[in-house]
Tab-separated table of C-alpha atoms in Angstrom:
chain	number	residue	atom	x	y	z
W	1	MET	CA	0.000	0.000	0.000
W	2	ASP	CA	2.733	2.445	0.763
W	3	SER	CA	4.306	1.638	-2.567
W	4	ALA	CA	1.052	2.356	-4.507
W	5	GLN	CA	0.575	5.680	-2.756
W	6	ARG	CA	4.098	6.694	-3.620
W	7	THR	CA	3.353	5.827	-7.278
W	8	VAL	CA	0.062	7.791	-7.575
W	9	ARG	CA	1.007	10.911	-5.590
W	10	PRO	CA	3.345	12.574	-8.159
W	11	TRP	CA	0.705	12.335	-10.912
W	12	LEU	CA	-1.951	13.685	-8.587
W	13	MET	CA	0.223	16.609	-7.600
W	14	LEU	CA	0.991	17.343	-11.265
W	15	LEU	CA	-2.725	17.340	-12.109
W	16	VAL	CA	-3.571	19.702	-9.246
W	17	ALA	CA	-0.778	22.068	-10.231
W	18	ALA	CA	-1.925	22.177	-13.855
W	19	GLY	CA	-5.475	22.921	-12.782
W	20	ALA	CA	-4.326	25.717	-10.561
W	21	ILE	CA	-2.332	27.289	-13.387
W	22	PHE	CA	-5.306	27.065	-15.742
W	23	PHE	CA	-7.615	28.621	-13.132
W	24	LEU	CA	-5.272	31.503	-12.453
W	25	ALA	CA	-4.802	32.201	-16.161
W	26	GLY	CA	-8.551	32.300	-16.648
W	27	PHE	CA	-8.988	34.558	-13.650
W	28	VAL	CA	-6.425	37.022	-15.000
W	29	PHE	CA	-8.026	36.966	-18.451
W	30	PHE	CA	-11.662	37.254	-17.465
W	31	LEU	CA	-11.414	39.546	-14.427
W	32	PRO	CA	-11.177	42.828	-16.454
W	33	LEU	CA	-14.186	41.803	-18.497
W	34	ALA	CA	-16.274	41.653	-15.367
W	35	PHE	CA	-15.559	45.354	-14.700
W	36	ASP	CA	-14.970	46.603	-18.279
W	37	GLU	CA	-15.888	50.292	-18.876
W	38	PRO	CA	-13.825	51.134	-21.968
W	39	GLN	CA	-15.100	54.781	-22.396
W	40	ALA	CA	-14.228	55.673	-18.805
W	41	ALA	CA	-10.930	53.822	-18.500
W	42	LEU	CA	-9.339	54.893	-21.787
W	43	PRO	CA	-8.252	58.541	-22.276
W	44	PRO	CA	-10.588	60.501	-24.584
W	45	VAL	CA	-9.563	60.545	-28.206
W	46	SER	CA	-8.058	63.978	-29.005
W	47	ARG	CA	-8.310	65.924	-32.241
W	48	ALA	CA	-7.585	69.458	-33.390
W	49	ALA	CA	-10.195	71.996	-32.326
W	50	THR	CA	-12.210	73.581	-35.109
W	51	PRO	CA	-12.330	77.385	-35.460
W	52	GLU	CA	-15.878	77.414	-34.105
W	53	GLU	CA	-14.943	75.282	-31.093
W	54	ALA	CA	-11.973	77.537	-30.435
W	55	ARG	CA	-14.124	80.654	-30.772
W	56	VAL	CA	-16.590	79.472	-28.138
W	57	ALA	CA	-13.880	78.445	-25.658
W	58	LEU	CA	-11.859	81.622	-26.174
W	59	GLY	CA	-14.996	83.719	-25.746
W	60	ARG	CA	-15.671	82.190	-22.346
W	61	ALA	CA	-12.045	82.597	-21.332
W	62	ALA	CA	-12.039	86.253	-22.409
W	63	GLN	CA	-15.107	86.961	-20.291
W	64	ALA	CA	-13.403	85.478	-17.245
W	65	LEU	CA	-10.137	87.275	-18.034
W	66	GLY	CA	-11.853	90.645	-18.249
W	67	ALA	CA	-13.606	89.969	-14.938
W	68	GLY	CA	-10.371	88.879	-13.255
W	69	ASP	CA	-11.871	85.481	-12.381
W	70	ARG	CA	-8.921	83.083	-12.472
W	71	ALA	CA	-10.940	79.952	-11.643
W	72	ALA	CA	-13.495	80.621	-14.368
W	73	TYR	CA	-10.674	81.422	-16.801
W	74	ARG	CA	-8.972	78.087	-16.155
W	75	ALA	CA	-12.264	76.226	-16.408
W	76	ALA	CA	-13.133	77.917	-19.706
W	77	LEU	CA	-9.794	77.091	-21.308
W	78	PRO	CA	-7.816	74.449	-19.406
W	79	ALA	CA	-4.218	73.709	-20.338
W	80	SER	CA	-2.269	70.490	-20.657
W	81	GLY	CA	1.497	70.735	-20.319
W	82	ARG	CA	3.784	73.313	-18.748
W	83	ALA	CA	4.214	75.507	-21.852
W	84	ALA	CA	0.487	75.899	-22.439
W	85	ARG	CA	-0.212	76.537	-18.756
W	86	THR	CA	2.516	79.177	-18.661
W	87	ALA	CA	1.205	80.913	-21.777
W	88	LEU	CA	-2.353	81.152	-20.496
W	89	GLY	CA	-1.165	82.118	-17.025
W	90	GLU	CA	0.907	84.983	-18.410
W	91	LEU	CA	-2.035	86.369	-20.337
W	92	PHE	CA	-4.112	86.396	-17.170
W	93	ARG	CA	-1.395	87.836	-14.944
W	94	HIS	CA	-0.479	90.695	-17.272
W	95	LEU	CA	-3.891	91.627	-18.661
W	96	SER	CA	-6.511	90.921	-15.987
W	97	PRO	CA	-5.510	93.901	-13.741
W	98	LEU	CA	-6.169	96.395	-16.562
W	99	PRO	CA	-9.463	98.347	-16.835
W	100	TRP	CA	-10.976	96.613	-19.855
W	101	THR	CA	-14.320	97.923	-21.058
W	102	THR	CA	-14.468	95.209	-23.699
W	103	LEU	CA	-12.151	92.238	-24.116
W	104	THR	CA	-12.071	89.427	-26.644
W	105	LEU	CA	-9.661	86.590	-27.349
W	106	LEU	CA	-9.521	86.337	-31.127
W	107	GLY	CA	-8.214	83.031	-32.463
W	108	LYS	CA	-7.058	83.009	-36.077
W	109	PRO	CA	-6.193	79.560	-37.492
W	110	GLY	CA	-2.552	79.315	-38.452
W	111	PRO	CA	-1.316	77.739	-41.683
W	112	GLY	CA	0.040	74.209	-41.824
W	113	VAL	CA	-0.747	72.958	-38.317
W	114	PRO	CA	-4.326	71.814	-37.616
W	115	GLY	CA	-5.571	73.250	-34.342
W	116	ARG	CA	-2.910	75.974	-34.131
W	117	PHE	CA	-4.340	79.436	-33.502
W	118	ASP	CA	-2.873	82.920	-33.314
W	119	VAL	CA	-4.711	84.140	-30.206
W	120	ARG	CA	-4.779	87.884	-29.581
W	121	ALA	CA	-6.297	89.669	-26.614
W	122	VAL	CA	-8.235	92.563	-28.120
W	123	GLY	CA	-10.439	95.242	-26.602
W	124	GLN	CA	-10.837	98.772	-25.283
W	125	LEU	CA	-9.241	100.124	-22.131
W	126	GLY	CA	-11.693	102.290	-20.227
W	127	SER	CA	-12.962	104.910	-22.658
W	128	THR	CA	-9.554	105.335	-24.248
W	129	GLY	CA	-8.633	104.420	-27.778
W	130	PRO	CA	-10.054	101.920	-30.237
W	131	HIS	CA	-12.204	98.894	-29.469
W	132	ASP	CA	-9.708	96.592	-31.191
W	133	ARG	CA	-6.497	97.434	-29.341
W	134	VAL	CA	-4.144	94.436	-29.197
W	135	GLY	CA	-3.080	93.774	-25.613
W	136	GLY	CA	-1.213	90.479	-25.953
W	137	GLU	CA	-0.654	87.537	-28.252
W	138	ARG	CA	0.016	83.817	-27.983
W	139	ILE	CA	0.177	81.096	-30.631
W	140	LEU	CA	-1.530	78.080	-29.098
W	141	ASP	CA	-2.383	74.536	-30.127
W	142	LEU	CA	-5.996	73.853	-29.169
W	143	GLU	CA	-7.369	70.303	-29.076
W	144	MET	CA	-10.667	68.659	-28.236
W	145	LEU	CA	-10.273	66.280	-25.316
W	146	GLY	CA	-13.648	64.692	-24.885
W	147	SER	CA	-16.070	67.609	-25.019
W	148	ARG	CA	-13.582	70.292	-23.927
W	149	VAL	CA	-11.189	72.565	-25.769
W	150	VAL	CA	-7.749	72.299	-24.144
W	151	ALA	CA	-4.562	74.274	-24.868
W	152	THR	CA	-1.825	71.700	-25.369
W	153	ALA	CA	1.169	73.667	-26.675
W	154	ASP	CA	2.592	77.181	-27.026
W	155	ALA	CA	4.429	78.102	-30.246
W	156	THR	CA	4.753	81.843	-29.581
W	157	PRO	CA	8.038	83.423	-30.797
W	158	ALA	CA	10.099	84.853	-27.951
W	159	ALA	CA	9.918	88.396	-29.359
W	160	VAL	CA	6.115	88.336	-29.277
W	161	LYS	CA	5.670	87.104	-25.716
W	162	ARG	CA	6.321	90.520	-24.103
W	163	GLN	CA	4.915	92.655	-26.890
W	164	TYR	CA	2.073	95.160	-26.447
W	165	LEU	CA	0.722	95.406	-22.890
W	166	MET	CA	2.504	92.201	-21.885
W	167	ALA	CA	5.622	94.300	-21.220
W	168	PHE	CA	4.126	95.441	-17.899
W	169	HIS	CA	5.156	93.043	-15.150
W	170	ASP	CA	2.612	94.068	-12.503
W	171	PRO	CA	0.384	96.632	-14.205
W	172	VAL	CA	-1.624	99.419	-12.623
W	173	ALA	CA	-3.747	102.115	-14.252
W	174	VAL	CA	-4.303	105.763	-13.284
W	175	SER	CA	-7.089	107.657	-15.045
W	176	ARG	CA	-7.644	111.415	-14.807
W	177	ASN	CA	-7.253	114.691	-16.709
W	178	GLY	CA	-7.961	113.058	-20.038
W	179	LEU	CA	-5.207	110.473	-19.633
W	180	LEU	CA	-5.172	106.755	-18.958
W	181	VAL	CA	-1.677	106.075	-17.634
W	182	LEU	CA	-0.391	102.493	-17.455
W	183	ALA	CA	2.690	101.542	-15.471
W	184	ASP	CA	4.182	98.815	-13.322
W	185	ARG	CA	3.085	98.986	-9.708
W	186	ARG	CA	6.563	100.007	-8.573
W	187	SER	CA	6.255	103.070	-10.878
W	188	ARG	CA	2.823	104.107	-9.615
W	189	ASP	CA	4.137	107.417	-8.254
W	190	ARG	CA	5.483	108.322	-11.690
W	191	ALA	CA	2.168	107.407	-13.278
W	192	GLN	CA	0.231	109.548	-10.801
W	193	ALA	CA	2.542	112.525	-11.318
W	194	LEU	CA	2.140	112.238	-15.066
W	195	ALA	CA	-1.649	111.988	-14.800
W	196	ASP	CA	-1.670	115.099	-12.604
W	197	ALA	CA	0.418	116.950	-15.205
W	198	GLY	CA	-2.320	116.288	-17.749
W	199	ALA	CA	-4.424	119.146	-16.340
W	200	THR	CA	-1.851	121.781	-17.323
W	201	ALA	CA	-0.876	120.034	-20.548
W	202	ARG	CA	-4.439	119.951	-21.887
W	203	THR	CA	-4.886	123.701	-21.535
W	204	ARG	CA	-1.734	124.420	-23.541
W	205	LEU	CA	-3.140	122.641	-26.598
W	206	ALA	CA	-5.414	125.619	-27.231
W	207	LEU	CA	-2.401	127.431	-28.721
W	208	VAL	CA	-2.732	125.377	-31.908
W	209	GLY	CA	-6.518	125.128	-31.780
W	210	VAL	CA	-6.806	121.643	-30.297
W	211	THR	CA	-9.675	120.934	-27.919
W	212	PRO	CA	-9.119	117.392	-26.573
W	213	ASP	CA	-12.270	115.387	-27.214
W	214	ALA	CA	-11.001	111.956	-26.157
W	215	SER	CA	-8.517	110.575	-23.665
W	216	VAL	CA	-4.999	109.453	-24.496
W	217	LEU	CA	-3.250	106.254	-23.445
W	218	VAL	CA	0.147	106.867	-21.834
W	219	SER	CA	2.469	103.926	-21.164
W	220	VAL	CA	5.188	104.456	-18.563
W	221	TYR	CA	7.900	101.818	-19.025
W	222	SER	CA	10.157	100.828	-16.148
W	223	SER	CA	13.173	100.234	-18.397
W	224	LEU	CA	14.398	100.652	-21.953
W	225	GLU	CA	14.204	96.866	-22.271
W	226	ASP	CA	10.496	96.896	-21.406
W	227	LEU	CA	9.889	99.773	-23.799
W	228	LYS	CA	11.528	97.988	-26.721
W	229	ALA	CA	9.803	94.713	-25.865
W	230	SER	CA	6.393	96.377	-25.910
W	231	LEU	CA	6.967	98.042	-29.279
W	232	GLY	CA	8.612	95.036	-30.868
W	233	GLY	CA	12.020	96.719	-30.967
W	234	GLY	CA	11.371	100.462	-31.395
W	235	PRO	CA	11.886	103.336	-31.281
W	236	ASP	CA	14.895	103.250	-33.584
W	237	GLU	CA	16.538	106.286	-32.010
W	238	ASP	CA	17.790	105.395	-28.514
W	239	ARG	CA	18.028	109.063	-27.495
W	240	ILE	CA	14.246	109.365	-27.590
W	241	ARG	CA	12.745	109.012	-24.122
W	242	PHE	CA	9.294	110.545	-24.706
W	243	PHE	CA	7.406	109.773	-27.909
W	244	SER	CA	4.049	109.177	-29.552
W	245	HIS	CA	3.081	106.284	-31.788
W	246	ASP	CA	0.175	104.431	-33.350
W	247	GLY	CA	-1.385	101.990	-30.913
W	248	PRO	CA	-1.547	98.383	-32.167
W	249	ARG	CA	-4.914	97.431	-33.638
W	250	VAL	CA	-6.469	94.433	-35.354
W	251	THR	CA	-7.386	96.605	-38.310
W	252	SER	CA	-4.558	98.109	-40.332
W	253	ARG	CA	-6.119	101.571	-40.149
W	254	PRO	CA	-4.438	103.684	-37.440
W	255	TRP	CA	-6.556	105.182	-34.679
W	256	ARG	CA	-7.134	108.924	-34.965
W	257	ILE	CA	-5.304	109.650	-31.706
W	258	LEU	CA	-1.784	108.460	-31.001
W	259	ASP	CA	-0.576	106.678	-27.880
W	260	ILE	CA	2.194	108.219	-25.799
W	261	GLY	CA	5.200	106.292	-24.518
W	262	VAL	CA	7.457	107.405	-21.676
W	263	LEU	CA	10.660	105.875	-20.331
W	264	GLY	CA	9.809	106.065	-16.637
W	265	PRO	CA	13.241	106.788	-15.127
W	266	SER	CA	13.543	109.816	-17.433
W	267	LEU	CA	10.671	111.454	-15.567
W	268	ASP	CA	12.687	111.685	-12.363
W	269	GLY	CA	13.874	115.207	-11.691
W	270	THR	CA	11.879	116.764	-14.552
W	271	GLY	CA	9.877	118.869	-12.073
W	272	ALA	CA	8.043	121.774	-13.686
W	273	TRP	CA	9.058	120.594	-17.169
W	274	MET	CA	6.852	117.480	-16.932
W	275	PRO	CA	3.601	119.239	-17.982
W	276	LEU	CA	5.461	120.902	-20.867
W	277	MET	CA	6.874	117.602	-22.064
W	278	LEU	CA	3.447	116.028	-21.795
W	279	SER	CA	1.848	118.890	-23.727
W	280	HIS	CA	4.442	118.288	-26.475
W	281	GLU	CA	3.504	114.623	-26.806
W	282	MET	CA	-0.224	115.313	-26.479
W	283	THR	CA	0.083	117.749	-29.379
W	284	HIS	CA	1.438	114.897	-31.486
W	285	ALA	CA	-1.335	112.633	-30.255
W	286	TYR	CA	-4.103	114.998	-31.376
W	287	THR	CA	-2.625	116.721	-34.461
W	288	LYS	CA	-1.487	113.501	-36.128
W	289	GLN	CA	-4.921	113.253	-37.754
W	290	TRP	CA	-4.330	116.583	-39.499
W	291	PHE	CA	-1.934	114.779	-41.834
W	292	ALA	CA	-3.968	111.611	-42.395
W	293	LYS	CA	-4.700	112.496	-46.029
W	294	THR	CA	-1.694	114.615	-46.986
W	295	ALA	CA	1.052	113.387	-49.306
W	296	HIS	CA	3.629	113.721	-46.536
W	297	ALA	CA	3.772	114.209	-42.771
W	298	PRO	CA	7.055	116.139	-42.441
W	299	THR	CA	8.786	115.638	-39.097
W	300	PHE	CA	9.696	119.325	-39.114
W	301	LEU	CA	6.081	120.476	-39.162
W	302	LEU	CA	4.956	117.829	-36.669
W	303	GLU	CA	7.661	118.848	-34.227
W	304	GLY	CA	7.014	122.518	-34.880
W	305	LEU	CA	3.445	122.184	-33.639
W	306	ALA	CA	4.529	120.219	-30.564
W	307	MET	CA	7.428	122.515	-29.714
W	308	ALA	CA	5.271	125.600	-30.028
W	309	VAL	CA	2.799	124.155	-27.532
W	310	GLU	CA	5.569	122.998	-25.205
W	311	GLY	CA	7.234	126.420	-25.061
W	312	GLY	CA	9.724	127.365	-22.392
W	313	ARG	CA	12.780	127.222	-24.650
W	314	ASP	CA	15.781	129.536	-24.999
W	315	TRP	CA	15.809	130.972	-28.535
W	316	THR	CA	19.458	132.052	-28.472
W	317	PRO	CA	20.804	129.137	-30.588
W	318	LEU	CA	18.199	129.767	-33.295
W	319	ARG	CA	18.811	133.511	-33.390
W	320	GLU	CA	22.513	132.789	-33.885
W	321	GLU	CA	21.726	130.276	-36.630
W	322	VAL	CA	19.595	132.767	-38.545
W	323	ALA	CA	21.984	135.676	-37.945
W	324	THR	CA	24.835	133.656	-39.485
W	325	GLY	CA	22.907	132.752	-42.639
W	326	ASN	CA	20.665	129.799	-41.697
W	327	GLN	CA	23.272	127.383	-43.073
W	328	LEU	CA	23.046	124.412	-40.689
W	329	TRP	CA	19.312	123.921	-41.160
W	330	PRO	CA	18.249	125.889	-44.268
W	331	LEU	CA	14.533	126.355	-43.708
W	332	LEU	CA	13.311	124.845	-46.969
W	333	ASP	CA	15.571	121.798	-46.565
W	334	ALA	CA	14.446	121.385	-42.965
W	335	ILE	CA	10.762	121.426	-43.928
W	336	GLY	CA	11.343	118.609	-46.403
W	337	ALA	CA	13.610	116.520	-44.168
W	338	GLY	CA	12.273	113.057	-43.480
W	339	ASP	CA	14.390	112.556	-40.365
W	340	LEU	CA	15.857	115.196	-38.068
W	341	TRP	CA	17.770	112.741	-35.878
W	342	THR	CA	19.950	110.442	-37.985
W	343	GLY	CA	23.508	111.696	-38.318
W	344	ASN	CA	22.898	114.755	-36.164
W	345	SER	CA	24.057	115.573	-32.657
W	346	THR	CA	21.546	116.209	-29.905
W	347	GLU	CA	22.339	119.936	-30.065
W	348	GLN	CA	21.693	119.972	-33.809
W	349	VAL	CA	18.372	118.209	-33.293
W	350	ARG	CA	17.368	120.732	-30.642
W	351	LEU	CA	18.204	123.542	-33.054
W	352	ALA	CA	15.999	121.959	-35.728
W	353	TYR	CA	13.163	121.657	-33.221
W	354	LEU	CA	13.508	125.336	-32.274
W	355	GLU	CA	13.439	126.305	-35.940
W	356	ALA	CA	10.297	124.247	-36.473
W	357	ALA	CA	8.579	125.856	-33.487
W	358	SER	CA	9.480	129.320	-34.744
W	359	VAL	CA	7.736	128.672	-38.078
W	360	VAL	CA	4.504	127.730	-36.281
W	361	LEU	CA	4.717	130.730	-33.952
W	362	TYR	CA	5.491	133.030	-36.907
W	363	VAL	CA	2.342	131.900	-38.725
W	364	LEU	CA	0.279	132.327	-35.566
W	365	ASP	CA	1.750	135.773	-34.873
W	366	ARG	CA	1.295	137.170	-38.396
W	367	TRP	CA	-1.744	135.320	-39.774
W	368	GLY	CA	-3.540	133.952	-36.726
W	369	LEU	CA	-4.815	130.570	-35.609
W	370	ALA	CA	-7.300	130.185	-38.458
W	371	LYS	CA	-4.467	129.937	-40.991
W	372	LEU	CA	-2.204	127.528	-39.081
W	373	ARG	CA	-3.757	124.180	-39.943
W	374	PRO	CA	-4.407	125.090	-43.600
W	375	PHE	CA	-0.768	126.152	-43.972
W	376	VAL	CA	0.890	123.110	-42.427
W	377	THR	CA	-1.382	120.649	-44.220
W	378	ALA	CA	-0.960	122.398	-47.573
W	379	ALA	CA	2.815	122.335	-47.159
W	380	ALA	CA	2.669	118.647	-46.190
W	381	ASP	CA	0.508	117.874	-49.216
W	382	SER	CA	3.008	119.495	-51.605
W	383	ASP	CA	6.056	117.851	-53.113
W	384	LEU	CA	8.134	119.748	-50.496
W	385	SER	CA	10.143	121.541	-53.173
W	386	GLU	CA	10.580	125.331	-53.134
W	387	ALA	CA	7.871	125.637	-55.749
W	388	GLY	CA	5.548	123.277	-53.894
W	389	VAL	CA	5.974	124.884	-50.480
W	390	GLY	CA	5.806	128.304	-52.111
W	391	GLN	CA	2.462	127.408	-53.649
W	392	ALA	CA	1.280	126.272	-50.212
W	393	THR	CA	2.232	129.585	-48.613
W	394	ARG	CA	0.594	131.539	-51.419
W	395	SER	CA	-2.675	129.574	-51.345
W	396	THR	CA	-3.054	129.663	-47.572
W	397	LEU	CA	-1.188	132.797	-46.415
W	398	GLY	CA	-1.282	134.967	-49.520
W	399	VAL	CA	2.502	135.355	-49.864
W	400	GLY	CA	5.177	133.595	-51.916
W	401	TRP	CA	8.101	131.680	-50.469
W	402	ASP	CA	10.619	134.548	-50.643
W	403	GLU	CA	8.347	136.865	-48.686
W	404	PHE	CA	7.530	134.153	-46.184
W	405	TYR	CA	11.214	133.346	-45.658
W	406	ALA	CA	12.258	136.970	-45.217
W	407	GLY	CA	9.477	137.616	-42.730
W	408	TRP	CA	10.360	134.477	-40.792
W	409	LYS	CA	14.005	135.537	-40.396
W	410	ASP	CA	12.966	138.926	-39.050
W	411	TYR	CA	10.577	137.211	-36.637
W	412	VAL	CA	13.275	134.878	-35.304
W	413	LEU	CA	15.697	137.719	-34.707
W	414	SER	CA	13.022	139.455	-32.649
W	415	LEU	CA	12.428	136.479	-30.351
W	416	PRO	CA	13.457	137.054	-26.693
């Protein structure tokens, strides 16, 4: 009996082992089927978002962005991946503190990559400027994950990331005296001082017949790096610290009033000159539209208007220039010059600006305010030759070029 048991036991053990293996294999195979929910367990199939799907999602995100509601913003347009999260986070951080009256995220499909959109934040700030001002831009890949539009990648060029209003790190806005002043929070005192200066500056515009009918956007940049980043590299002349320029719009047509840019540190120590400087730039902002339909917009005439309004200058260098023959900046050549800065020293530029101001003041003194705008626009609409400018003086002021030039020289020599 012991011998028979020893003979059967190995086979019995082998059979039990085989059965156990078969049972376990079946358990492993069939267990998932007992709990199978393929739609819930598998990730949703992704595809590129259509323009309409992107439009709806971006619209919801823009509403939340304008309201400063971060949670609603993230829910409206969630992000997958660090780059996409960073891109959307930067838009919110830089733009949500600003006083948007209207705000839209416009997504334009890009070529070649399905689901890639050029997304621009567009709207109006307070009651200032156009309704389609561009505040920031990101190039995003948008995909449908289940029923939701999700940003999955950021393809924005480095130079674009800090362009427009994205150049402000921690933006604040000060609105008064016909100005909306934007600055970084650390430069709030500068912004407030500039906004206060707007009261005096606005009154000075009456000299050239300008009655401000709309507010002006003034951007106070904390550094030259921020300034250049905002403008995409400009201005070309590094000596310029205060300037006016066309604000960025969706449409290619410029807005009728220019924006003003200021390098913030250059305001320090300006004291009583600040309102004069601001009146200079505000003159540019409002008189730019005078030249919208002329053949040219000569820098000399533009600066002449602004310098006349600014005032407060010493005329001694110009009197000396005219007394010695008007050779450095011959008046007719200066009127037709496209650029007063390139190749000239700062002192030479200042002399050109004084000369330009004297022309405006001469016209005002001899012919009055009613003739100023017709004269400068007629001159700008000429071919800027002696004959062309002479025809402009004759048609608007009733004198030829020789008489105008002789009278101007006498006027300059009489300046205090």
